Each structure stands twice: as C-alpha cells, then as structure tokens.
Tab-separated table of N, CA and C in Angstrom:
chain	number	residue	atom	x	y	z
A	130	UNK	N	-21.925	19.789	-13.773
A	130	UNK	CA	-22.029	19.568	-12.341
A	130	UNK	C	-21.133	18.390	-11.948
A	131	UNK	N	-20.141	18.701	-10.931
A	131	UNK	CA	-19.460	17.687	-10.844
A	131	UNK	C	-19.609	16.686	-9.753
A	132	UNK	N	-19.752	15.401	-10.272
A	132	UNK	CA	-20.232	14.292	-9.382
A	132	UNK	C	-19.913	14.574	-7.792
A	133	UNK	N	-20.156	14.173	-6.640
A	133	UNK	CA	-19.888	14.247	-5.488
A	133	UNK	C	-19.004	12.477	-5.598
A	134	UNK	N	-17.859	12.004	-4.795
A	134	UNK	CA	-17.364	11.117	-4.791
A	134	UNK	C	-17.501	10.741	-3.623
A	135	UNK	N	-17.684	9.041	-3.379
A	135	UNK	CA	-17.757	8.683	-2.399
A	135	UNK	C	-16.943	8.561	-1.541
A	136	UNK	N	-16.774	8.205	-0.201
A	136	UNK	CA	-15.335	7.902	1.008
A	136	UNK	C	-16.316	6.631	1.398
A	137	UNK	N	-14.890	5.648	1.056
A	137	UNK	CA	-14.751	4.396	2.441
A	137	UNK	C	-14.341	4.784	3.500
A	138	UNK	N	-14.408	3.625	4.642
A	138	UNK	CA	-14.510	3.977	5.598
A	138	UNK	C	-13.257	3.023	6.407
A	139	UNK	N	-12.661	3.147	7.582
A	139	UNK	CA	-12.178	2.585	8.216
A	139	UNK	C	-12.302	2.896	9.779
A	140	UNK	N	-11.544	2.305	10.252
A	140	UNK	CA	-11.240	2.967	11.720
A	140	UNK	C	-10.150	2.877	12.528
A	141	UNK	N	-9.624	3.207	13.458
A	141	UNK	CA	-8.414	3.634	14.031
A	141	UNK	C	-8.912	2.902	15.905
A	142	UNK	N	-8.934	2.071	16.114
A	142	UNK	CA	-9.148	1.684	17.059
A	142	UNK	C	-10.691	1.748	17.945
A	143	UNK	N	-11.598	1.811	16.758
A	143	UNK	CA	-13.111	1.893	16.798
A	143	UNK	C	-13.269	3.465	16.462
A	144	UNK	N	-12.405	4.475	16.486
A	144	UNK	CA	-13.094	5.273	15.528
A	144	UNK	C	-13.158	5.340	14.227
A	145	UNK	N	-13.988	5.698	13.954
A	145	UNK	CA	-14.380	5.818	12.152
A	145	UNK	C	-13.527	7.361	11.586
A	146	UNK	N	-13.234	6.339	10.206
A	146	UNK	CA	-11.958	7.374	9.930
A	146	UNK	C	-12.322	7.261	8.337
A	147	UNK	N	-12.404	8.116	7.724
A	147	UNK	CA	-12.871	8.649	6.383
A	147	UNK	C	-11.235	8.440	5.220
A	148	UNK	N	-11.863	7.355	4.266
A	148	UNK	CA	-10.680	7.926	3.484
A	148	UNK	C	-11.235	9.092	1.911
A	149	UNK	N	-10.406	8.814	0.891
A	149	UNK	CA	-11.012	10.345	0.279
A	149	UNK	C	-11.528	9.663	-0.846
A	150	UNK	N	-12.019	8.219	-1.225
A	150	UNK	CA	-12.761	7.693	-1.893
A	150	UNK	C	-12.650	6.182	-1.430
A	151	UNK	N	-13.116	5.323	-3.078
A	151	UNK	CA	-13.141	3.864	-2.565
A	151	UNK	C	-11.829	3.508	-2.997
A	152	UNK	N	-11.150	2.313	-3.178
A	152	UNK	CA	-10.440	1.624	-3.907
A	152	UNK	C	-10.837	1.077	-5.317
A	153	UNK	N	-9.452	0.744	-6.108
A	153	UNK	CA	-10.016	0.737	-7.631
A	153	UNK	C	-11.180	-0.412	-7.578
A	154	UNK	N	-11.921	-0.528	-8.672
A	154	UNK	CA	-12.626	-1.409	-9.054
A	154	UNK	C	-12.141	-2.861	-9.729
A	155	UNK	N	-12.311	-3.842	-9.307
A	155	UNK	CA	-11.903	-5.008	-9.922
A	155	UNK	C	-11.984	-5.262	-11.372
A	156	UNK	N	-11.242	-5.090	-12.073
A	156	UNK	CA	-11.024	-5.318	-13.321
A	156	UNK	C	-10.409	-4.422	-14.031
A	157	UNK	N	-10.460	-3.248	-13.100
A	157	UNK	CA	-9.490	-1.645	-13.531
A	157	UNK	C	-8.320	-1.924	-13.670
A	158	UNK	N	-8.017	-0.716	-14.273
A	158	UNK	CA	-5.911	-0.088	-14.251
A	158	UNK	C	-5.880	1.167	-13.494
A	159	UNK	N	-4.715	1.010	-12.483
A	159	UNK	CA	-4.716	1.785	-11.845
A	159	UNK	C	-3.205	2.755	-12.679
A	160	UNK	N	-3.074	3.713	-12.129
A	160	UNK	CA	-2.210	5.062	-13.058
A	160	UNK	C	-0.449	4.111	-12.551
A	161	UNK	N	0.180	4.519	-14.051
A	161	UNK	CA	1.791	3.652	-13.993
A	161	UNK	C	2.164	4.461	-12.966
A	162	UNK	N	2.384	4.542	-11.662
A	162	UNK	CA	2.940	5.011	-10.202
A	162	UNK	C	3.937	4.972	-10.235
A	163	UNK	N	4.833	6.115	-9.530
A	163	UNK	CA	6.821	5.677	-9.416
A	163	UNK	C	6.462	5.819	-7.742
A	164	UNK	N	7.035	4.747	-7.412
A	164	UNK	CA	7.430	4.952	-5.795
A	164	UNK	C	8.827	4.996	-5.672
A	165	UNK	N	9.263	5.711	-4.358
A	165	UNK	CA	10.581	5.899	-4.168
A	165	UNK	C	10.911	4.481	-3.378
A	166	UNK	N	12.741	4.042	-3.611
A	166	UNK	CA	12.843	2.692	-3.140
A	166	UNK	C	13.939	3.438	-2.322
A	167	UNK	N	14.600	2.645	-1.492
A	167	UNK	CA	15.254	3.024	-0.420
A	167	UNK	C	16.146	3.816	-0.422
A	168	UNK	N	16.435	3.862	-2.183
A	168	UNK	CA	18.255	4.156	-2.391
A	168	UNK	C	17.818	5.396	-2.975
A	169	UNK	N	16.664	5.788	-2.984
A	169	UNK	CA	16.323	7.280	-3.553
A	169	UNK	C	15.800	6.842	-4.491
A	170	UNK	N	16.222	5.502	-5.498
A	170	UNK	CA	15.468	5.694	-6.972
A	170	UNK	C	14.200	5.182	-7.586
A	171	UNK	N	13.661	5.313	-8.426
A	171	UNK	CA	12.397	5.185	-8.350
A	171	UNK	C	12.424	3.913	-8.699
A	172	UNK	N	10.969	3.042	-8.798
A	172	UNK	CA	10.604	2.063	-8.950
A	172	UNK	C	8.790	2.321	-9.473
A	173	UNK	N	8.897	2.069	-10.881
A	173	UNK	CA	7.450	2.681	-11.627
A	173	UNK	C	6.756	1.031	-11.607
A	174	UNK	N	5.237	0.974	-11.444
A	174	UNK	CA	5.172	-0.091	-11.930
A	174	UNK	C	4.849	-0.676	-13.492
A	175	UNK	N	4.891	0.046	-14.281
A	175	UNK	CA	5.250	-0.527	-15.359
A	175	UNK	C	6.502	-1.715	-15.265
A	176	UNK	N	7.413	-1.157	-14.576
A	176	UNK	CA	8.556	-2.047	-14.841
A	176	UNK	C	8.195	-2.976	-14.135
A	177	UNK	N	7.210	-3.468	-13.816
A	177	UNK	CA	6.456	-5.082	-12.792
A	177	UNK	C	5.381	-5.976	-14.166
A	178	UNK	N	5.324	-5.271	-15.207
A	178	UNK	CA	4.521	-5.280	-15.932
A	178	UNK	C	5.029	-6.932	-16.819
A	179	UNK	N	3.822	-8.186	-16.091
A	179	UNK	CA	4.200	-9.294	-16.939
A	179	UNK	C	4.331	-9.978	-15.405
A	180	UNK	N	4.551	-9.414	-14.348
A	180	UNK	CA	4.220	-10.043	-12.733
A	180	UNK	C	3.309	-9.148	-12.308
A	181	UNK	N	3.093	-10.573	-11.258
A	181	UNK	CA	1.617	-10.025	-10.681
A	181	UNK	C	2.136	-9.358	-9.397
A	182	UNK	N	1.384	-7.997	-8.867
A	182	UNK	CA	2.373	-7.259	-8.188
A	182	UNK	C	1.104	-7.395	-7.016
A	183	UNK	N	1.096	-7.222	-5.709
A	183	UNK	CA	0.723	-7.424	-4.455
A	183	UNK	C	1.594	-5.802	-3.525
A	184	UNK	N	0.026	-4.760	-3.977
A	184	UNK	CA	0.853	-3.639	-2.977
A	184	UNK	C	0.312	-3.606	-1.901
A	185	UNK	N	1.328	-3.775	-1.110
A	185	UNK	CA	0.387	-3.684	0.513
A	185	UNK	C	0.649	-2.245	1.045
A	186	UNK	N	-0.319	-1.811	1.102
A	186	UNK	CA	-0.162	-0.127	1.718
A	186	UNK	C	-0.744	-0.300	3.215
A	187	UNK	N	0.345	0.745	3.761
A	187	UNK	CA	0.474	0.783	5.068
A	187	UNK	C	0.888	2.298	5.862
A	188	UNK	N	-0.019	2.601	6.724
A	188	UNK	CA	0.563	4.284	7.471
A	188	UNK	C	1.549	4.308	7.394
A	189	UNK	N	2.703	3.665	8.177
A	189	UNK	CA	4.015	3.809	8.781
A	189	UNK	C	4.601	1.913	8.718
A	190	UNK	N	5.762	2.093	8.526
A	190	UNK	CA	6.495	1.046	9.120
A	190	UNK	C	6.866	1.023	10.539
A	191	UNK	N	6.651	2.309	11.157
A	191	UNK	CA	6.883	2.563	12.913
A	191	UNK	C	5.880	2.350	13.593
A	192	UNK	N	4.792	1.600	13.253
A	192	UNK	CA	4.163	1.086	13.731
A	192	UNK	C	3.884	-0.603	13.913
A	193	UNK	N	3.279	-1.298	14.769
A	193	UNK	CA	3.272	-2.617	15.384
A	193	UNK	C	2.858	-3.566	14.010
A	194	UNK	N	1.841	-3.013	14.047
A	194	UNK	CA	0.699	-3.240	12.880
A	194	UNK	C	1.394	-3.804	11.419
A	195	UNK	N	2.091	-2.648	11.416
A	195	UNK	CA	2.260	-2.566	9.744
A	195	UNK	C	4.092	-2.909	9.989
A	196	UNK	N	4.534	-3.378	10.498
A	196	UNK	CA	5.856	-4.223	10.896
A	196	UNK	C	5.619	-5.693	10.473
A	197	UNK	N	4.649	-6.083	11.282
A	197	UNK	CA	4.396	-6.993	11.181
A	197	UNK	C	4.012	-7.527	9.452
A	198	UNK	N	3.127	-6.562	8.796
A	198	UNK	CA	2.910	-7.122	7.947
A	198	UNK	C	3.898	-7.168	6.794
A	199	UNK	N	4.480	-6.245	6.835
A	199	UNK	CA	5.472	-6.230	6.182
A	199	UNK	C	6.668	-7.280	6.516
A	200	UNK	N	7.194	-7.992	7.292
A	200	UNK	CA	7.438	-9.031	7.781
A	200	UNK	C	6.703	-10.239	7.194
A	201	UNK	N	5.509	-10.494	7.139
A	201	UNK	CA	4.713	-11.248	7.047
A	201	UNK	C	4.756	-11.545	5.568
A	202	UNK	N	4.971	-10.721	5.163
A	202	UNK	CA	5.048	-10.450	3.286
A	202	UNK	C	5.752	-10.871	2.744
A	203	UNK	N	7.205	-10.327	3.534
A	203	UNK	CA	8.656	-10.719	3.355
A	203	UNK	C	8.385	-12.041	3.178
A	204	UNK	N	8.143	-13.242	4.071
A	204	UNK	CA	8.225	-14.688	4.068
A	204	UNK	C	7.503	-15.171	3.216
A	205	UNK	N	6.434	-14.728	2.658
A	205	UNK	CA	5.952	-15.367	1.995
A	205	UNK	C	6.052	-14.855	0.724
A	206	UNK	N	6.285	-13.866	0.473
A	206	UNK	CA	7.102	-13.360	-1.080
A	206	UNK	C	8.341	-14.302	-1.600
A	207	UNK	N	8.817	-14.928	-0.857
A	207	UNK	CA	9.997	-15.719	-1.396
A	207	UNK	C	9.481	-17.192	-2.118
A	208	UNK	N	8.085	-17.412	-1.537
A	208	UNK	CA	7.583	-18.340	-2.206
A	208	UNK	C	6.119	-18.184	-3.366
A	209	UNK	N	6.371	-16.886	-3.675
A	209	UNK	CA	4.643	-17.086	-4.752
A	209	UNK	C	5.809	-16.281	-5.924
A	210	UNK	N	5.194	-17.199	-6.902
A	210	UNK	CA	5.687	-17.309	-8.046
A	210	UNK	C	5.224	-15.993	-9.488
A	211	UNK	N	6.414	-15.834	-9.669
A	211	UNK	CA	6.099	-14.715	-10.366
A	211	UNK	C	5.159	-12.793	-9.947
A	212	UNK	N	5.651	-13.096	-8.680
A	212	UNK	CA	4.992	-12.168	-7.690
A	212	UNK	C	6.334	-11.030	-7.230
A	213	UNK	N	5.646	-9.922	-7.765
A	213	UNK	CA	6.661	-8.964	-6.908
A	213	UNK	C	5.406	-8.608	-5.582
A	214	UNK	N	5.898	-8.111	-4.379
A	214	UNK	CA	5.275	-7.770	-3.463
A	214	UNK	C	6.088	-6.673	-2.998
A	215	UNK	N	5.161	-5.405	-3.328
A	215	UNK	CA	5.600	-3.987	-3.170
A	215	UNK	C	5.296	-2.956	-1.879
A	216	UNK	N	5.782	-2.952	-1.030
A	216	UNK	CA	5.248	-2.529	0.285
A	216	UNK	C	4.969	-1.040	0.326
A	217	UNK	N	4.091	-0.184	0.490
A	217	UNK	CA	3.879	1.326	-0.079
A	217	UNK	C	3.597	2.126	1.775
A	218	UNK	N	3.854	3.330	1.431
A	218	UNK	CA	3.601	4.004	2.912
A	218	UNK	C	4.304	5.253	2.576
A	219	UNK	N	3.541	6.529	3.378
A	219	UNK	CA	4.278	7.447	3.415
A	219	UNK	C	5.663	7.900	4.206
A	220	UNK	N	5.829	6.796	4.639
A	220	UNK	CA	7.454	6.624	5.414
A	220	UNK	C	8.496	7.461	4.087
A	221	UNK	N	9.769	7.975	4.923
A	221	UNK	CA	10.828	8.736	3.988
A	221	UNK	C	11.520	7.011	3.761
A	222	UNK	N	12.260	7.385	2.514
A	222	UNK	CA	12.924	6.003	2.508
A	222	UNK	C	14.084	5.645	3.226
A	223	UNK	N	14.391	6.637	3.747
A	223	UNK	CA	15.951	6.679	5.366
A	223	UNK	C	14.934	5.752	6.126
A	224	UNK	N	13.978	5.843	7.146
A	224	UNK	CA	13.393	5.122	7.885
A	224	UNK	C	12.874	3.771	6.839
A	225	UNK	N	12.400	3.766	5.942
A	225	UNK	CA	12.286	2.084	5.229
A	225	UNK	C	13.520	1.687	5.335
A	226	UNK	N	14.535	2.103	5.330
A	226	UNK	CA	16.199	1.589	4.630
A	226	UNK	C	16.857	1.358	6.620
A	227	UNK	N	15.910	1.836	7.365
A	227	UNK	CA	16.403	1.434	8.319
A	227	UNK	C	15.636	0.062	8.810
A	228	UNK	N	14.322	0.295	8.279
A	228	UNK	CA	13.621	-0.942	9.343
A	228	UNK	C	13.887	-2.236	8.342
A	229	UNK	N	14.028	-2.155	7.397
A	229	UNK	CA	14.607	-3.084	6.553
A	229	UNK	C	15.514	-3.646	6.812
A	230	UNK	N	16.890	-3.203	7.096
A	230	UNK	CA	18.132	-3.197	7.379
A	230	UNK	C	18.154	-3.881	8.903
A	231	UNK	N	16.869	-3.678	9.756
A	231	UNK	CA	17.142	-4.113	11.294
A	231	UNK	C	16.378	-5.735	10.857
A	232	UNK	N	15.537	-5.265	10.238
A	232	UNK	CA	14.664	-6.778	10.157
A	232	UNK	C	15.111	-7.845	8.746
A	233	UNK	N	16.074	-7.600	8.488
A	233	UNK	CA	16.520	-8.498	6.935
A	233	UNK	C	15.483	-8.609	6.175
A	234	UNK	N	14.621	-7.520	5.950
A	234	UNK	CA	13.559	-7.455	4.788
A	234	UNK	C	14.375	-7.498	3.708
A	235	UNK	N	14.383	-8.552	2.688
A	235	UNK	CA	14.682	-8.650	1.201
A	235	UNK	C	13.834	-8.968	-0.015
A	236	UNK	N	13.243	-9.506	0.658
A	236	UNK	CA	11.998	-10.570	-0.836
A	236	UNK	C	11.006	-9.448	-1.062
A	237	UNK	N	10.811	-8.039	-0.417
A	237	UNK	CA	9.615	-7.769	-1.224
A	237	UNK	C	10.525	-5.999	-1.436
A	238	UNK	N	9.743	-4.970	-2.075
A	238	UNK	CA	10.037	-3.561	-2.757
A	238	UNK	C	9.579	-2.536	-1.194
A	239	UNK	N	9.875	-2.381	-0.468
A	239	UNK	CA	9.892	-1.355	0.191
A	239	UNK	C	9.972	-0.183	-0.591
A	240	UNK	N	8.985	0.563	-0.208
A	240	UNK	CA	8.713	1.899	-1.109
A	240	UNK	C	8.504	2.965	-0.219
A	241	UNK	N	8.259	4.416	-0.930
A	241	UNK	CA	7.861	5.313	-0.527
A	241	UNK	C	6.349	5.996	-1.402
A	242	UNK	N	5.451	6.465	-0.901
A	242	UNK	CA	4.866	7.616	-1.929
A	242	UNK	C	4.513	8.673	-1.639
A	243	UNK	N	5.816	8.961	-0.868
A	243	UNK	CA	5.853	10.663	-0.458
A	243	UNK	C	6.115	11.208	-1.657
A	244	UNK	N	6.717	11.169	-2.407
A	244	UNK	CA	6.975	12.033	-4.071
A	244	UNK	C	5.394	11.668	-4.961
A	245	UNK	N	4.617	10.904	-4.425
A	245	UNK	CA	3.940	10.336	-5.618
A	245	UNK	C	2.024	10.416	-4.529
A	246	UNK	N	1.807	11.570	-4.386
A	246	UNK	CA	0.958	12.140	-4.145
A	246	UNK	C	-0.464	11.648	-4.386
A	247	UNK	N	-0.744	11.656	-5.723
A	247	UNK	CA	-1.589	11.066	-6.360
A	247	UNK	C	-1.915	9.747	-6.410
A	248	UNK	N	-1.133	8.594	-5.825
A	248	UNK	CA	-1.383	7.272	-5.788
A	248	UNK	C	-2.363	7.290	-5.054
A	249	UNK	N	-2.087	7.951	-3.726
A	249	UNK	CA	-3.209	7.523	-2.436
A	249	UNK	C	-4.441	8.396	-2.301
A	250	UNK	N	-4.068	9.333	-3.387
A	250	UNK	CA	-5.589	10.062	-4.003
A	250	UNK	C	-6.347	9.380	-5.015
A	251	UNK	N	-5.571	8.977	-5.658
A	251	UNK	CA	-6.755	8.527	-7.165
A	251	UNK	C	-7.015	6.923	-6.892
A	252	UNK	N	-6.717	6.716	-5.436
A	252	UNK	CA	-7.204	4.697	-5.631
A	252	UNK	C	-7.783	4.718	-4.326
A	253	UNK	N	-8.283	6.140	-3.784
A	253	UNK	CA	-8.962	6.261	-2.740
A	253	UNK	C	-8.382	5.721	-1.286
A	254	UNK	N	-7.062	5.652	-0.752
A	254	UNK	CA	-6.200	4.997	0.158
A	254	UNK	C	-5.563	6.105	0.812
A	255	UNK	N	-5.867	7.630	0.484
A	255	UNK	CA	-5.448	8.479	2.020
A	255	UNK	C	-6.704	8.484	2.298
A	256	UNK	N	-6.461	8.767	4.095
A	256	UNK	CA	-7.092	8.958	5.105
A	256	UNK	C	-7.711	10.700	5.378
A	257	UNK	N	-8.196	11.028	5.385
A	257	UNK	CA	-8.914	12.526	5.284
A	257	UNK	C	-9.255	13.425	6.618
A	258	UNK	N	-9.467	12.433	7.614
A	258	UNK	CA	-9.477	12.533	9.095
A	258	UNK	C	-9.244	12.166	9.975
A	259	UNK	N	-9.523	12.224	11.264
A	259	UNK	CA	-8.195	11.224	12.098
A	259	UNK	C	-7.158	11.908	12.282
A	260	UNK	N	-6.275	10.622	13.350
A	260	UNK	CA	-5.290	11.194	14.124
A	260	UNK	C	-3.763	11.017	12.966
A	261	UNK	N	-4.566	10.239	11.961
A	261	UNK	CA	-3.395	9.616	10.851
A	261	UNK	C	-3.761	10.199	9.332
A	262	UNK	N	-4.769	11.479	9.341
A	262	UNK	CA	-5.130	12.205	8.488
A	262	UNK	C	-3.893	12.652	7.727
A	263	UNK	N	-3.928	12.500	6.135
A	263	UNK	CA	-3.026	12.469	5.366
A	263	UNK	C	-2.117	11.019	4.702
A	264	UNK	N	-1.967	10.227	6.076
A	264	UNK	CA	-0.954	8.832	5.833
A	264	UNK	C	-2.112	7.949	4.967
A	265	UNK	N	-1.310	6.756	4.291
A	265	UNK	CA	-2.565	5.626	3.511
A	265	UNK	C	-3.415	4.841	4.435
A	266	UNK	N	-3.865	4.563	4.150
A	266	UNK	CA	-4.989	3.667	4.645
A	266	UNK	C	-4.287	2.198	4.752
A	267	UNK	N	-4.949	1.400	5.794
A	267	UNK	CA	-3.560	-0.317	5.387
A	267	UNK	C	-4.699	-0.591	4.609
A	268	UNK	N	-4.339	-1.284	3.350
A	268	UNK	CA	-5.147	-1.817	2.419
A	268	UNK	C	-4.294	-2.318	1.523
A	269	UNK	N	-4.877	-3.357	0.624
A	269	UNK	CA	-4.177	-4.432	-0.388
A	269	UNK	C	-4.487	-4.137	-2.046
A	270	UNK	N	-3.726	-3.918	-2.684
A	270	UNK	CA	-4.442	-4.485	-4.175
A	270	UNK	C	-3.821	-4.731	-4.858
A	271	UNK	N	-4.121	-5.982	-5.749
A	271	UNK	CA	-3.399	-6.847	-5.956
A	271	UNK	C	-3.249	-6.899	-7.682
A	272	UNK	N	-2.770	-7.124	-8.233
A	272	UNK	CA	-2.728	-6.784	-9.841
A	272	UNK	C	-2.176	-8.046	-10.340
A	273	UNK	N	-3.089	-8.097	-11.753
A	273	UNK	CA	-2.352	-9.449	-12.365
A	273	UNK	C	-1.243	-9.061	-13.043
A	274	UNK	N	-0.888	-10.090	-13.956
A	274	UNK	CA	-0.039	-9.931	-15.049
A	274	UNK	C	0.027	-8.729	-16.325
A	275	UNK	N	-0.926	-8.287	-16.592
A	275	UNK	CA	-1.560	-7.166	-17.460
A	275	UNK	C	-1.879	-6.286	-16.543
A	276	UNK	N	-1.606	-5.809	-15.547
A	276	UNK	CA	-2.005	-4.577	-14.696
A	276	UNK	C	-3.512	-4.244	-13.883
A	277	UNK	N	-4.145	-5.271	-14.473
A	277	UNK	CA	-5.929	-5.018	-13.755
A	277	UNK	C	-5.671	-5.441	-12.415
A	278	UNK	N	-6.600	-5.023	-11.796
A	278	UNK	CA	-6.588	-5.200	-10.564
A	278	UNK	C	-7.711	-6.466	-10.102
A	279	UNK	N	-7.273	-7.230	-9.300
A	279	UNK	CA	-7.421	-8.413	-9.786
A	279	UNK	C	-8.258	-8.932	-8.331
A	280	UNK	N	-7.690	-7.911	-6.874
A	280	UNK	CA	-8.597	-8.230	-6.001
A	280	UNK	C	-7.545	-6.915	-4.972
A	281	UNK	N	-8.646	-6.177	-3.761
A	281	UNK	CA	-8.948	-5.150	-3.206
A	281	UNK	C	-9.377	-5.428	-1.405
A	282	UNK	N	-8.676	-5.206	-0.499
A	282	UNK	CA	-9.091	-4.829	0.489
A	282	UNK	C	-8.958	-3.589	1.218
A	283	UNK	N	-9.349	-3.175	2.089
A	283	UNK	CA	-9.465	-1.981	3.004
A	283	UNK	C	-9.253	-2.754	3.835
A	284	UNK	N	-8.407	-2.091	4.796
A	284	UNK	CA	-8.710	-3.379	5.901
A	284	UNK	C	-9.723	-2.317	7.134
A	285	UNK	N	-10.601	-2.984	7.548
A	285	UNK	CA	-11.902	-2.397	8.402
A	285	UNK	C	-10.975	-1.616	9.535
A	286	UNK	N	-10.275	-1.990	10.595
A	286	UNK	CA	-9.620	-1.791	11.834
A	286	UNK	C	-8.382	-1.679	11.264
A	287	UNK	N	-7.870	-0.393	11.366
A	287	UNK	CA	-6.421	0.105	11.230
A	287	UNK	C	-5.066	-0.747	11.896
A	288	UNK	N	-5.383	-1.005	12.991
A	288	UNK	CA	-4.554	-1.827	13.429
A	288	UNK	C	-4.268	-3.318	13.884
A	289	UNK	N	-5.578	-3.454	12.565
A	289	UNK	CA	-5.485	-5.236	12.427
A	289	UNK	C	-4.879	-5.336	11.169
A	290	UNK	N	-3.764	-6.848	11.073
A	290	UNK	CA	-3.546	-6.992	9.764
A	290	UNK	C	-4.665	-7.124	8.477
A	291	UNK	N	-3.497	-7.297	6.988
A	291	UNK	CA	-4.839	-7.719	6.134
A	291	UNK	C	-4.914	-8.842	6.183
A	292	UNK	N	-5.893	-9.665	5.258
A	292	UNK	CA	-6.065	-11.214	4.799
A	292	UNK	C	-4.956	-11.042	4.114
A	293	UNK	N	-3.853	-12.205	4.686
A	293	UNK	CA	-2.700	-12.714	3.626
A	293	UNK	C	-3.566	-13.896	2.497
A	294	UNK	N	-3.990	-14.287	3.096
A	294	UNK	CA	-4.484	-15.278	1.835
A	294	UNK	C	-5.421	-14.902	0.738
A	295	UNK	N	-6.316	-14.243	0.903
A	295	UNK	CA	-6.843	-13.015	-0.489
A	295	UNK	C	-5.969	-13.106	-1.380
C-alpha cells in the first residue's frame, strides 16, 4: 500500500496554493541535479561539491518578486565565502541570459530546470494548483559543504521575498 504524501502549502496573493510535497528534511541529500545555465550547458551539483550552495528557487525571473531576489542574491553572493548561490526557475535560459544581461547579474548560477523535471518533484517545490500550477514554488535550501541540507524555507506568500539572512 503506497503511503499517501503530504503537500505544503503556500499562497499566491492570499490564495492557498498546494505544492506536490514538503521540502527536503534537514540533514538530507537531495538527488546530484543538472540545471541548465544560460549557455545551454549544464551545471550538476556535484560539481559545487566542497561549497556550500544556496538554491533560491523561484516561478519566473519575469516577475517583480523574484527579480528582486535574484538581485538581492547577486550582492550578497560576492561576499559569503565559499558559497556558490544558484538561482533555479522554470524560465528557458534565452530569458535568464536576458534578464541577466539587462541587470549585470554575475556573482550567482542562473539556472534552468526545465530539462530537470524531477528536482521540483522529489524536494516537493512544484506548485500543483493555481494560476502558477506546474512553475516552483519561491523557496530556499541551502546545503553545506558535504551536500546535506543544512536549512529550508517555503516562503508562505508567493510574492514576498525569502529570509536573506536564514
């Protein structure tokens, strides 16, 4: 009999919006992921493996919300040490390679995980219903040096940032 799995929850401007489980558990490994980087090629995180990696997942970069944070990331990625900061979203990487390119995003991994399906299934970060049903959820998780996951947000309100300081 196979377990029933739980959904977190978020919301989209006070509605409640279902994603298709929780986020990993603190102290877990989450699956070696390839995200697509701007130039088409992949970027696995194994190859982060020995830095502590900070993925901030986000619906869209065409949105207010998740501009910002990604911005927000940017500046302060240039100063935490031994930190890659990997920005994830189902954006194509033509539109990352553009909003990048308008906003001098450099210090952190603009990604894609349109090829990589399973990320935002197996760490519980797509959305299941809603007007953004299918895209990730904005949420954080953060990995040490050895790959555990080291700390986890959802963020409650879709179109509030996360805690940068977490």
């Amino acid at each position: 009999k196979k377990k029933k799995k739980t959904m977190a929850k978020t919301a989209l401007k006070g509605n409640e919006v279902n994603t298709i489980g929780d986020l990993p558990a603190i102290g877990s490994s989450i699956g070696d992921y390839e995200f697509t980087k701007q130039d088409l090629g992949g970027l696995k995180l194994s190859d982060l493996k020995g830095k502590k990696v900070i993925l901030n997942i986000f619906p869209s970069v065409d949105t207010s919300t998740c501009a910002t944070s990604v911005r927000k990331f940017n500046e302060q990625a240039a100063s935490l040490n031994n930190t890659t900061v990997v920005c994830v979203s189902k954006d194509l990487p033509f539109a990352i390679a553009r909003f990048c390119g308008a906003e001098g995003i450099q210090n952190v991994e603009a990604t894609s995980d349109f090829r990589t399906l399973e990320f935002a299934r197996e760490n519980g970060i797509e959305m299941i219903d809603g007007p953004l049903k299918g895209l990730d959820a904005r949420s954080i998780i953060v990995l040490n040096e050895e790959g555990k996951v080291v700390h986890t947000e959802l963020v409650p309100e879709i179109v509030d940032e996360p805690n940068y300081e977490a």
